[in-house]
Short mmCIF file of C-alpha atoms and ligand atoms in Angstrom, two decimals:
data_model
loop_
_atom_site.label_atom_id
_atom_site.label_comp_id
_atom_site.label_asym_id
_atom_site.label_seq_id
_atom_site.Cartn_x
_atom_site.Cartn_y
_atom_site.Cartn_z
CA MET L 1 19.50 -16.30 20.10
CA ILE L 2 16.94 -13.83 21.42
CA ILE L 3 16.42 -10.56 19.60
CA PHE L 4 14.46 -7.81 21.33
CA ILE L 5 13.28 -5.24 18.82
CA TYR L 6 12.40 -1.70 19.94
CA GLY L 7 10.96 1.42 18.37
CA LEU L 8 7.95 3.70 18.30
CA PRO L 9 4.64 1.97 17.54
CA GLY L 10 4.47 1.63 13.76
CA CYS L 11 8.25 1.86 13.20
CA GLY L 12 8.27 -1.53 11.46
CA LYS L 13 9.00 -3.94 14.33
CA GLY L 14 6.12 -6.19 13.30
CA THR L 15 7.21 -6.30 9.66
CA GLN L 16 10.82 -7.18 10.54
CA SER L 17 9.61 -9.81 12.99
CA LEU L 18 7.48 -11.46 10.32
CA LEU L 19 10.42 -11.44 7.88
CA LEU L 20 12.68 -13.12 10.46
CA LYS L 21 9.95 -15.64 11.17
CA GLU L 22 9.34 -16.49 7.50
CA ARG L 23 12.90 -16.41 6.24
CA MET L 24 14.97 -17.49 9.22
CA SER L 25 12.43 -19.52 11.22
CA PHE L 26 12.63 -17.31 14.28
CA ILE L 27 9.76 -17.67 16.75
CA HIS L 28 7.90 -14.37 16.81
CA LEU L 29 6.64 -13.33 20.23
CA SER L 30 4.64 -10.12 20.33
CA THR L 31 2.98 -9.07 23.57
CA GLY L 32 0.66 -6.87 21.46
CA ASP L 33 -0.45 -9.94 19.45
CA ILE L 34 -0.92 -11.99 22.64
CA ILE L 35 -3.09 -9.21 24.11
CA ARG L 36 -5.10 -8.76 20.88
CA ASP L 37 -5.72 -12.52 20.75
CA ILE L 38 -7.06 -12.54 24.34
CA ILE L 39 -9.37 -9.61 23.54
CA LYS L 40 -10.55 -11.05 20.20
CA ASN L 41 -11.38 -14.42 21.72
CA LYS L 42 -12.74 -12.96 24.96
CA LYS L 43 -10.38 -15.07 27.06
CA ALA L 44 -10.09 -14.52 30.84
CA GLY L 45 -9.24 -10.92 31.70
CA TRP L 46 -9.96 -9.55 28.21
CA GLU L 47 -12.04 -6.60 29.46
CA VAL L 48 -9.15 -5.11 31.46
CA LEU L 49 -6.70 -5.58 28.59
CA ASN L 50 -9.16 -3.99 26.18
CA GLU L 51 -9.56 -0.95 28.38
CA TYR L 52 -5.84 -0.23 28.29
CA SER L 53 -5.00 -1.17 24.73
CA SER L 54 -7.98 0.52 23.05
CA SER L 55 -6.94 3.84 24.57
CA GLY L 56 -3.27 3.34 23.70
CA SER L 57 -2.13 2.99 27.33
CA LEU L 58 0.32 0.34 28.45
CA VAL L 59 -1.09 -2.68 30.27
CA PRO L 60 0.22 -2.86 33.89
CA ASP L 61 3.58 -4.61 34.26
CA GLU L 62 2.37 -7.46 36.47
CA ILE L 63 -0.21 -8.55 33.86
CA VAL L 64 2.04 -8.28 30.84
CA ASN L 65 5.04 -9.85 32.62
CA ASP L 66 2.90 -12.85 33.44
CA LEU L 67 1.64 -13.16 29.84
CA PHE L 68 5.15 -12.87 28.46
CA MET L 69 6.73 -15.37 30.85
CA ARG L 70 3.97 -17.88 30.20
CA ALA L 71 4.45 -17.57 26.44
CA ILE L 72 8.23 -18.05 26.54
CA ASP L 73 8.15 -20.79 29.20
CA GLU L 74 5.66 -22.72 27.09
CA LYS L 75 8.16 -22.92 24.21
CA GLY L 76 11.41 -23.03 26.20
CA TYR L 77 14.61 -21.11 25.63
CA GLY L 78 16.26 -23.41 23.10
CA HIS L 79 14.99 -21.51 20.04
CA ASN L 80 15.71 -18.35 18.11
CA TYR L 81 13.25 -15.67 19.17
CA ILE L 82 12.30 -12.28 17.82
CA ILE L 83 10.51 -10.44 20.60
CA ASP L 84 8.50 -7.45 19.59
CA GLY L 85 6.89 -4.96 21.97
CA TYR L 86 8.54 -6.23 25.15
CA PRO L 87 10.13 -4.97 27.42
CA ARG L 88 8.46 -1.57 27.36
CA THR L 89 9.14 -0.37 30.91
CA ILE L 90 12.14 -0.45 33.25
CA ASN L 91 10.29 -3.00 35.40
CA GLN L 92 9.80 -5.31 32.42
CA LEU L 93 13.47 -4.93 31.51
CA LYS L 94 14.45 -5.93 35.05
CA LEU L 95 12.33 -9.08 34.81
CA ILE L 96 13.96 -10.05 31.52
CA GLU L 97 17.45 -9.47 32.87
CA LYS L 98 16.71 -11.53 35.96
CA ASN L 99 15.36 -14.40 33.85
CA LEU L 100 18.27 -14.38 31.46
CA GLU L 101 20.91 -14.04 34.18
CA ASP L 102 21.72 -17.76 34.27
CA LYS L 103 21.39 -18.30 30.49
CA LYS L 104 24.83 -17.10 29.53
CA ASP L 105 25.02 -19.31 26.42
CA ILE L 106 22.13 -17.48 24.73
CA ASP L 107 23.08 -14.58 22.43
CA ILE L 108 20.95 -11.55 23.22
CA LEU L 109 20.53 -8.67 20.80
CA HIS L 110 18.69 -5.41 21.52
CA ILE L 111 17.87 -3.74 18.21
CA TYR L 112 16.36 -0.28 18.06
CA LEU L 113 14.63 0.97 14.89
CA SER L 114 14.79 4.75 15.03
CA CYS L 115 12.00 6.78 13.39
CA SER L 116 10.70 10.34 13.78
CA GLU L 117 7.30 10.97 15.36
CA GLU L 118 5.91 12.64 12.20
CA SER L 119 6.78 9.74 9.93
CA ILE L 120 5.24 7.36 12.46
CA ILE L 121 1.91 9.19 12.54
CA ARG L 122 1.82 9.22 8.73
CA ARG L 123 2.70 5.54 8.51
CA ILE L 124 0.51 4.23 11.30
CA THR L 125 -2.75 5.90 10.28
CA SER L 126 -2.40 4.26 6.86
CA ARG L 127 -1.48 0.83 8.27
CA ARG L 128 -3.82 -2.08 7.52
CA THR L 129 -3.46 -5.68 8.69
CA CYS L 130 -4.77 -8.82 6.97
CA MET L 131 -7.46 -10.62 8.99
CA GLY L 132 -6.32 -13.94 7.57
CA CYS L 133 -2.51 -14.10 7.64
CA GLY L 134 -1.49 -10.93 9.51
CA THR L 135 0.46 -9.38 6.61
CA ILE L 136 0.86 -5.64 7.17
CA TYR L 137 0.20 -3.11 4.36
CA ASN L 138 0.51 0.65 3.98
CA ILE L 139 -2.52 1.76 1.95
CA ASN L 140 -0.79 5.02 0.95
CA LEU L 141 1.83 2.99 -0.85
CA ASP L 142 -0.62 0.36 -2.02
CA ASN L 143 -3.42 2.23 -3.78
CA ASP L 144 -6.08 1.92 -1.09
CA LEU L 145 -5.82 -1.86 -1.09
CA GLU L 146 -8.74 -3.61 0.66
CA LYS L 147 -7.91 -7.32 0.34
CA CYS L 148 -4.69 -9.17 1.15
CA LYS L 149 -2.45 -9.80 -1.86
CA LEU L 150 -1.29 -13.11 -0.38
CA CYS L 151 -4.43 -14.80 0.94
CA GLY L 152 -7.28 -12.57 -0.28
CA ALA L 153 -8.72 -11.93 3.19
CA GLN L 154 -10.10 -8.54 4.19
CA LEU L 155 -7.69 -5.90 5.56
CA TYR L 156 -8.60 -4.01 8.73
CA GLN L 157 -7.38 -1.03 10.68
CA ARG L 158 -6.32 -1.87 14.22
CA ALA L 159 -8.57 -0.17 16.78
CA ASP L 160 -5.51 1.46 18.34
CA ASP L 161 -4.25 2.93 15.05
CA SER L 162 -6.48 6.05 15.05
CA TYR L 163 -4.83 9.48 15.43
CA GLU L 164 -5.93 10.16 19.05
CA VAL L 165 -4.89 6.73 20.23
CA ILE L 166 -1.56 7.02 18.40
CA LYS L 167 -0.77 10.26 20.23
CA ASN L 168 -1.35 8.49 23.55
CA ARG L 169 0.74 5.51 22.47
CA ILE L 170 3.59 7.86 21.55
CA ASP L 171 3.31 9.60 24.95
CA GLU L 172 3.40 6.23 26.72
CA TYR L 173 6.44 5.30 24.66
CA THR L 174 8.20 8.58 25.48
CA ASN L 175 7.52 8.34 29.21
CA LYS L 176 7.97 4.63 29.82
CA THR L 177 9.91 3.00 26.96
CA ILE L 178 12.50 5.68 26.17
CA PRO L 179 14.02 5.08 29.66
CA VAL L 180 14.49 1.40 28.70
CA ILE L 181 16.24 2.40 25.48
CA LEU L 182 18.44 4.96 27.27
CA GLN L 183 19.44 2.40 29.87
CA LEU L 184 20.41 -0.21 27.25
CA LYS L 185 22.29 2.49 25.33
CA SER L 186 24.21 3.63 28.41
CA GLU L 187 25.22 0.00 29.02
CA GLY L 188 26.46 -0.29 25.41
CA LYS L 189 23.89 -3.00 24.65
CA LEU L 190 21.76 -1.20 22.07
CA ILE L 191 22.19 -1.57 18.31
CA GLU L 192 20.54 1.32 16.49
CA ILE L 193 19.22 1.04 12.93
CA ASN L 194 17.64 3.80 10.85
CA GLY L 195 14.00 2.64 10.60
CA GLU L 196 13.00 5.22 7.99
CA ARG L 197 14.04 3.06 5.06
CA LYS L 198 12.56 0.27 2.98
CA ALA L 199 11.70 -2.85 4.97
CA GLU L 200 14.04 -4.96 2.80
CA ASP L 201 17.02 -2.67 3.49
CA ILE L 202 16.37 -2.76 7.23
CA TYR L 203 16.06 -6.53 7.05
CA VAL L 204 19.48 -6.83 5.35
CA ASP L 205 21.03 -4.81 8.21
CA ILE L 206 19.41 -7.07 10.80
CA VAL L 207 20.61 -10.24 9.07
CA ASN L 208 24.16 -8.84 8.94
CA ILE L 209 24.00 -8.09 12.65
CA ILE L 210 22.79 -11.65 13.33
CA LYS L 211 25.60 -13.10 11.18
CA GLY L 212 28.17 -11.01 13.03
CA LYS L 213 26.95 -12.46 16.29
CA ARG L 214 27.20 -16.08 15.18
P1 AMP N 301 1.69 -3.32 20.11
O1 AMP N 301 1.02 -4.12 19.07
O2 AMP N 301 3.03 -3.89 20.50
O3 AMP N 301 1.82 -1.86 19.73
O4 AMP N 301 0.79 -3.40 21.43
C1 AMP N 301 -0.57 -3.01 21.43
C2 AMP N 301 -1.01 -2.64 22.83
O5 AMP N 301 -0.87 -3.78 23.71
C3 AMP N 301 -0.20 -1.53 23.51
O6 AMP N 301 -0.65 -0.25 23.16
C4 AMP N 301 -0.45 -1.84 24.99
O7 AMP N 301 -1.74 -1.45 25.39
C5 AMP N 301 -0.41 -3.36 24.99
N1 AMP N 301 0.98 -3.87 25.18
C6 AMP N 301 1.70 -4.61 24.29
N2 AMP N 301 2.91 -4.91 24.79
C7 AMP N 301 2.97 -4.34 26.02
C8 AMP N 301 3.96 -4.28 27.02
N3 AMP N 301 5.16 -4.87 26.87
N4 AMP N 301 3.67 -3.61 28.18
C9 AMP N 301 2.47 -3.03 28.36
N5 AMP N 301 1.49 -3.02 27.44
C10 AMP N 301 1.72 -3.68 26.27
#
């Protein structure tokens, strides 16, 4: 099974992906994480990726398509995947569809977490990530927490989680990713879930959808 999870930046895609990874052993593929890893470790091409991602702009399709295909080809298709942050443009969607064309035995789910722009801005500017294990916290709900409750490592704010960058990320989403969502919806392929609820409640919905598919 391959689940593609969609939604505004900060709508909870990462949290749901981690839950599916921990509790149901899904492989979590996040193009954002792949890009952040290249930048952090100054791997080939990191400067270009940094330029786009630090301003909240999408990385060009040909670069991100290549990164995505390499990541999935490395592991093969015989696993359960939760794919977060890809596809984000019509071109990326076309690549996915072409690659999955001959894999009719794989169940594909497109899940959309819907959230309003205001709640996203509130949520994202208070988001902190653990440097050690990647657990995501909301410091508004967690009394200005500074260290991870699970592993004790320092929490940090992602460089692209500031207000100005968020506005640009939302514009990119509106212009380039909404068309992907509308296309999937018009084809009857999109499953919409209200993302403005507790993570656990959203997770229960996702598990029920998975069970219904099996
Ligand atoms: P994310 O963590 O998914 O919000 O991604 C962080 C940043 O990485 C985005 O703002 C983009 O600059 C870049 N990025 C991640 N996934 C994609 C994608 N599918 N297409 C283009 N750029 C991407």
